[in-house]
Coordinates of C-alpha atoms in Angstrom, one line a residue:
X1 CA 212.4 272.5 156.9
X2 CA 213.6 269.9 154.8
X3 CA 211.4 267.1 152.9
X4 CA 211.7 265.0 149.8
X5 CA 208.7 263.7 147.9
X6 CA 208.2 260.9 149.6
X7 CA 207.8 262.7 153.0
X8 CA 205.1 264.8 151.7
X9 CA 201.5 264.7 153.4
X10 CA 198.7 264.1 150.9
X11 CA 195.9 264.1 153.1
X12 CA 193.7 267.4 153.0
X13 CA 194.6 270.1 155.3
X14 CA 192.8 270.3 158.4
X15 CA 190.1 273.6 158.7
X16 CA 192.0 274.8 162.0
X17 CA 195.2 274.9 160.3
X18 CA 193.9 277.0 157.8
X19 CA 191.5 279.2 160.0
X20 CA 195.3 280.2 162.0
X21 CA 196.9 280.5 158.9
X22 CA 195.0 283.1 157.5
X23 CA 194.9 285.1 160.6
X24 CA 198.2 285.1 161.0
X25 CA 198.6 285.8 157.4
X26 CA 196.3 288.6 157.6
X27 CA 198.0 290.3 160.6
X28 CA 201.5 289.4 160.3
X29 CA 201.7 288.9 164.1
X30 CA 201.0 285.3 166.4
X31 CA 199.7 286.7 169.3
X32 CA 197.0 289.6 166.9
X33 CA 196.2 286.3 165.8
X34 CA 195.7 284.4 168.6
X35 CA 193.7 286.8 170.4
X36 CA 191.7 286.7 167.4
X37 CA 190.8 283.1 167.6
X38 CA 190.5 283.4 171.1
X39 CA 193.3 280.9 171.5
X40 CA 196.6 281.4 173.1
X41 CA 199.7 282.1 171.2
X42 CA 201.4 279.0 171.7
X43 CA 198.3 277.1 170.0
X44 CA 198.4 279.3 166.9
X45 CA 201.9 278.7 166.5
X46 CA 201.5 275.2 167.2
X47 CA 198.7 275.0 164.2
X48 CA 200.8 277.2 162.0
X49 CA 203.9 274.4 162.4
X50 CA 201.8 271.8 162.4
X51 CA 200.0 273.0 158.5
X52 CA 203.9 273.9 157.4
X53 CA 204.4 269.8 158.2
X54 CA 201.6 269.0 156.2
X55 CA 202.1 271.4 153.2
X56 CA 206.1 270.2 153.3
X57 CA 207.8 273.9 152.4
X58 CA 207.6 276.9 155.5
X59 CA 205.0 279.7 155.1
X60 CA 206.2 282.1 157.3
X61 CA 209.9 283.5 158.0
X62 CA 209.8 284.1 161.6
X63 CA 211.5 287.8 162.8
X64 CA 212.5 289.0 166.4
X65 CA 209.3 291.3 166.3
X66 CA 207.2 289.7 162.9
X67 CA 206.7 287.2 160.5
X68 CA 206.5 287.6 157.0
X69 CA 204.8 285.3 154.3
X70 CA 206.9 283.1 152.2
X71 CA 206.2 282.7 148.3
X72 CA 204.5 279.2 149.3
X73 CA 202.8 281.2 151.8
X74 CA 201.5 284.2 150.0
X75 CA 200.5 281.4 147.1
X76 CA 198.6 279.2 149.5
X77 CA 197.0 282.7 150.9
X78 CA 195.7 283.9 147.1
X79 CA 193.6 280.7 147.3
X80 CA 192.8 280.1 150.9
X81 CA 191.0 283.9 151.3
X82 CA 188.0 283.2 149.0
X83 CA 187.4 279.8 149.8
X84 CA 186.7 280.5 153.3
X85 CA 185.2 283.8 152.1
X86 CA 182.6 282.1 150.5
X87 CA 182.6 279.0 153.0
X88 CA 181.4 281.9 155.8
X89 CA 179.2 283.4 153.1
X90 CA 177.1 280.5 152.8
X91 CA 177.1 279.5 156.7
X92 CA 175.5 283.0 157.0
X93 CA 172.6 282.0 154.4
X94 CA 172.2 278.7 156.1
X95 CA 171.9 280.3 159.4
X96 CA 170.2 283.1 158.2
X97 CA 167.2 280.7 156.9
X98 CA 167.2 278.1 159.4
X99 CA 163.8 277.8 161.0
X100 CA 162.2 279.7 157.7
X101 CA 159.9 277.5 156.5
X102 CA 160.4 276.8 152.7
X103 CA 158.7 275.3 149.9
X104 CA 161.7 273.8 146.5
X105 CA 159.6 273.4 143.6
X106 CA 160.7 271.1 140.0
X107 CA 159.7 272.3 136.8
X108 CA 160.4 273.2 133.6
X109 CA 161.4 276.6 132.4
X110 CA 158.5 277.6 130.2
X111 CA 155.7 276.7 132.8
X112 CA 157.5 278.2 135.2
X113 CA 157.7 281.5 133.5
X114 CA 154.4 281.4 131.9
X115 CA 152.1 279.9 134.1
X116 CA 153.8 279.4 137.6
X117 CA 155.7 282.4 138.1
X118 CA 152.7 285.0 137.5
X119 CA 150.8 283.8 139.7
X120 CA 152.9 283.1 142.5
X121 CA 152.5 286.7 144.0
X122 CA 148.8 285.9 145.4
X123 CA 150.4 282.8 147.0
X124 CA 152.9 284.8 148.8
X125 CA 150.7 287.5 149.8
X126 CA 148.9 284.8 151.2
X127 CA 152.3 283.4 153.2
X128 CA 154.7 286.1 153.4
X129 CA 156.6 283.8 155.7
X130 CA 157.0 280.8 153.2
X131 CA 159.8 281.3 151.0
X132 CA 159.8 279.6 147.2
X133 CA 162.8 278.2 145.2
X134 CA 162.2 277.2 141.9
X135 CA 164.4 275.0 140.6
X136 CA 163.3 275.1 136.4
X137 CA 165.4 271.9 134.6
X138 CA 163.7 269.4 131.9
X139 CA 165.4 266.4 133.8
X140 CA 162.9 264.9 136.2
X141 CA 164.4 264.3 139.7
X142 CA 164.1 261.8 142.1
X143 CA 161.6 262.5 144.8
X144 CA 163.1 260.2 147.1
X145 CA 166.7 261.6 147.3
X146 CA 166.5 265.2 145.8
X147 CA 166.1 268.0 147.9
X148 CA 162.9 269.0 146.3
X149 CA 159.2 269.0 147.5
X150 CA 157.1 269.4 145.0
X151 CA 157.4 268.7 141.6
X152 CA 155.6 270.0 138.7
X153 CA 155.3 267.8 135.6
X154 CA 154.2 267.5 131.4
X155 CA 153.7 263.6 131.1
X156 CA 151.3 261.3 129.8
X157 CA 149.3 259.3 132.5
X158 CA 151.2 256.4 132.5
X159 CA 154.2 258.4 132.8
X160 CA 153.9 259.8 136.0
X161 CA 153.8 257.7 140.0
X162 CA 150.9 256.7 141.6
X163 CA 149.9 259.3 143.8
X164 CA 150.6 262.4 140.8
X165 CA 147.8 265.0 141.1
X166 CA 146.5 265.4 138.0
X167 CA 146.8 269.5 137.6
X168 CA 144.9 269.9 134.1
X169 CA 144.8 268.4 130.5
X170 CA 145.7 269.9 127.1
X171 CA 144.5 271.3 123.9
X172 CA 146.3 272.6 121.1
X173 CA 145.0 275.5 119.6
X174 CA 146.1 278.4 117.0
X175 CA 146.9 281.3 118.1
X176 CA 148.4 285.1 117.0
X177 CA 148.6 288.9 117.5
X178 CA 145.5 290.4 117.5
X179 CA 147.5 293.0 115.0
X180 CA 149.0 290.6 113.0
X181 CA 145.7 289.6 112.0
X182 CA 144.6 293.1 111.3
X183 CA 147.9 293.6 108.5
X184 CA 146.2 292.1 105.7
X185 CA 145.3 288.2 105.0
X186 CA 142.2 287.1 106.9
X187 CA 141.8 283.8 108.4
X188 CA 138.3 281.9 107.7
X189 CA 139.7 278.1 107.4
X190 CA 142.4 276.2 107.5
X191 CA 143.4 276.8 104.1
X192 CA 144.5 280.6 104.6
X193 CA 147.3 280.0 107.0
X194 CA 149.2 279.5 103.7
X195 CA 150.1 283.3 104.0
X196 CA 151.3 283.2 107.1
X197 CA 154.4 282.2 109.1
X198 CA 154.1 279.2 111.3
X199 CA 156.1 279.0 114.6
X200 CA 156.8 275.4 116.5
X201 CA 159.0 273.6 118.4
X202 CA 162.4 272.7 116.8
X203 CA 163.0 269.6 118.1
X204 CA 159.5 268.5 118.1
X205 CA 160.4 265.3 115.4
X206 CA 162.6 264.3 117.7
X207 CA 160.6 263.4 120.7
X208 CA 157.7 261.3 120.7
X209 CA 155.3 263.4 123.3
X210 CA 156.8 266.4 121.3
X211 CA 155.3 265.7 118.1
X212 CA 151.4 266.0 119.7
X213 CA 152.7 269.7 119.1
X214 CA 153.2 270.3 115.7
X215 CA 151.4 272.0 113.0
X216 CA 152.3 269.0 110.2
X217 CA 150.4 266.7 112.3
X218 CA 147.4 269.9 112.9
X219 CA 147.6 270.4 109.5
X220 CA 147.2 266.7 108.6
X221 CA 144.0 266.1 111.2
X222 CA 142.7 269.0 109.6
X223 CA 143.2 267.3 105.7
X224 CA 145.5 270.1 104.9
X225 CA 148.5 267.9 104.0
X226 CA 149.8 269.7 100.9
X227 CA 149.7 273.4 102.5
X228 CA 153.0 274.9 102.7
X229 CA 152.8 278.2 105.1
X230 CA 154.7 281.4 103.6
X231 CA 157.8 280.2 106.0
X232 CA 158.7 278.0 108.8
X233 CA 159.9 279.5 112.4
X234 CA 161.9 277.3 114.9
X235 CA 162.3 278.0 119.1
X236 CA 163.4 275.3 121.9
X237 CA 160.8 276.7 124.3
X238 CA 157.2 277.2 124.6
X239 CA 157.5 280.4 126.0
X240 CA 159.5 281.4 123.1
X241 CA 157.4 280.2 120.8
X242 CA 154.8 282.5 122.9
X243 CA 156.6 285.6 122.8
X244 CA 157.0 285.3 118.9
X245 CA 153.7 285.4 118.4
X246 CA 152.9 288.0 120.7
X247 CA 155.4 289.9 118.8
X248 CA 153.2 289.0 115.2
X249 CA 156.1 287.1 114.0
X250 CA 153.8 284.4 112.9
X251 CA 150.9 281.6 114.1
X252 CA 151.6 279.5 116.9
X253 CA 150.4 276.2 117.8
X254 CA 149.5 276.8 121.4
X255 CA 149.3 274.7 124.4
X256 CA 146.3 275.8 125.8
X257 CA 147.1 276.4 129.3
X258 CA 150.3 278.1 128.8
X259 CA 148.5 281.2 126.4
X260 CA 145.1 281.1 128.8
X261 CA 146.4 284.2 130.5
X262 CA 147.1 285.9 127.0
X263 CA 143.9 284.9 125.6
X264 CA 142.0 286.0 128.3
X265 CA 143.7 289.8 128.2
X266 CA 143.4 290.0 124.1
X267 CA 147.5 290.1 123.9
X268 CA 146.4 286.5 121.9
X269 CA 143.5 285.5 119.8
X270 CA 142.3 282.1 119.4
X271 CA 141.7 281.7 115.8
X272 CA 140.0 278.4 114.3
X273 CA 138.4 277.5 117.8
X274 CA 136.4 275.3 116.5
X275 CA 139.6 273.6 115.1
X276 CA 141.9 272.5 118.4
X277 CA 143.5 269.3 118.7
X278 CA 143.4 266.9 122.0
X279 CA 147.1 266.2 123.3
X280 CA 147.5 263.7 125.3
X281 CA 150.1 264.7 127.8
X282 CA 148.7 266.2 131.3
X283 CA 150.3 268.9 133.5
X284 CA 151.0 267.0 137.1
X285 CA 151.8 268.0 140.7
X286 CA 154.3 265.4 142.5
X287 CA 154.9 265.7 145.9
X288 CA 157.8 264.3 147.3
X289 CA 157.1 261.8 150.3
X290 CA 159.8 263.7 152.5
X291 CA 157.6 267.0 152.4
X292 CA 154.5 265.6 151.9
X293 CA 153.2 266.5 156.2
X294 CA 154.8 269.6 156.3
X295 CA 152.4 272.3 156.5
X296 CA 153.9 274.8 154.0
X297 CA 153.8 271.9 151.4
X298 CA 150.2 271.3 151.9
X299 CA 149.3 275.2 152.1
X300 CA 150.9 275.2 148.2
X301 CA 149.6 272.4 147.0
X302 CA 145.7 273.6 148.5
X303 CA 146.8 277.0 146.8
X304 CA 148.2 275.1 143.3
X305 CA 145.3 273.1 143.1
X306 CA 142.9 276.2 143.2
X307 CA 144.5 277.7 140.7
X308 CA 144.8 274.6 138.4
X309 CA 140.9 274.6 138.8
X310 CA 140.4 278.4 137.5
X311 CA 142.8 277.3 134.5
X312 CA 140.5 274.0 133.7
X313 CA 137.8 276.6 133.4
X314 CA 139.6 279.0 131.2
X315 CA 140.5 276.5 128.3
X316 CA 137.3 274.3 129.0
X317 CA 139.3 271.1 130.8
X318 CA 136.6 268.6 131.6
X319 CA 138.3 265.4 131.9
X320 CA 136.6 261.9 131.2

């Protein structure tokens, strides 16, 4: 076979082609092949010649009683094997689920892992025929396009579109190990966390909503503008910020609903209660218009809503 550039195909290779080409690759023989595909042996061979057009160079050397791969053909075969490996791998998932009702949920990481995700498990003993996805990112998606259902959202009110479900509000609250309270200093005021670390958000001076959630601005409320704590400690995440103080690495300022379940078992103490700070950003549930009828979606969002109601109660959430 003999072609110059400009004879070349560059369109893609059709799926047939490469469905026969493998098979033929794999057993070295047309008509193994063909019975394979269920086709006759003249099709496969046809499919075969028409893919060595379209690639340009032969990929098989024909014998009396074989074939044999060519070095174009053996190359093409190191790449054509796991892509339709993984192409059948994921029409099996697809099939596998079709009919399975499903519920994609939006959120960010931390509430996902510290409020979402432990409760989950009385939802699905609930539904042990819905399936969940979580899909944890920052980036808010579009509702209208994205293949996502619900969304779960940290916004102010006039953030969020009309129809947002407003899941429960925010306080800000110090918070610590129950032992590291215990190791020496104790804490009456404001004025003692001087000998003790103070864990926050990194990037919180970056962000506008972010800086409701500092302890400079606590401490500045609270006329404690001058105090220095014994040393700063920095995380991206909430629920890293959580899991340092459960480890007495220092004091957090809390969001409320995120530490309720720590609170509530003693793995966290509330210290200065009589000292939180109003926030004004509001957790939200969105509900893509898409999914909005679909009975699973509405058996969540009853189920969300209960347990938002249980957390308004914990942290003492009565809104204006």
């Amino acid at each position: 076979m003999h072609h110059s550039e400009n004879h070349l195909r560059t369109r893609p290779i059709a799926m047939g082609h490469l469905r026969a080409f493998e098979a033929v690759a794999r057993h070295l023989n047309f008509r193994a092949a063909a019975e394979e595909l269920s086709l006759t042996q003249s099709a496969v061979s046809r499919q075969i010649q028409a893919m060595e057009e379209e690639v340009g160079v032969p990929l098989f050397l024909r014998h009396t009683r074989a074939v044999e791969l060519t070095g174009a053909g053996a190359q093409l075969l190191r790449t054509v094997l796991p892509s339709l490996e993984s192409l059948d791998s994921t029409v099996r998932l697809i099939r596998r689920s079709a009919g399975r009702r499903s519920v994609t949920i939006s959120t960010w990481a931390s509430f996902a892992s510290m409020w979402l995700i432990p409760r989950l498990e009385d939802f699905q003993s609930a539904h042990p025929d819905i399936d969940i996805r979580i899909d944890a990112s920052d980036v808010p998606v579009d509702m209208e396009t994205a293949d996502i259902d619900v969304a779960l959202r940290y916004a102010r009110p006039v953030q969020v579109p009309a129809g947002a479900v407003r899941l429960f509000g925010e306080q800000l609250a110090p918070v610590a190990s129950p032992w590291l309270l215990k190791s020496g200093h104790v804490i009456k005021n404001g004025s003692d966390l001087v000998h003790f670390g103070l864990i926050e958000a990194s990037d919180s001076h970056r962000t506008q909503n972010l800086e409701w959630l500092t302890w400079r601005r606590w401490l500045d409320t609270h006329n404690f503008k001058t105090l220095e704590p014994k040393r700063w400690l920095y995380f991206n995440y909430a629920h890293q910020i959580a899991q340092a103080a459960l480890t007495g690495q220092g004091l957090a300022l809390a969001r409320m609903p995120l530490v309720a379940d720590s609170l509530a078992s003693g793995d966290l103490v509330e210290i200065l209660p009589h000292m939180r700070l109003d926030s004004p950003m509001v957790y939200w549930l969105i509900v893509g218009p898409r999914s909005a009828a679909r009975p699973e979606i509405v058996a969540f969002c009853t189920w969300l809503q209960a347990q938002a109601a249980l957390t308004r109660v914990a942290i003492g959430d009565v809104p204006a």
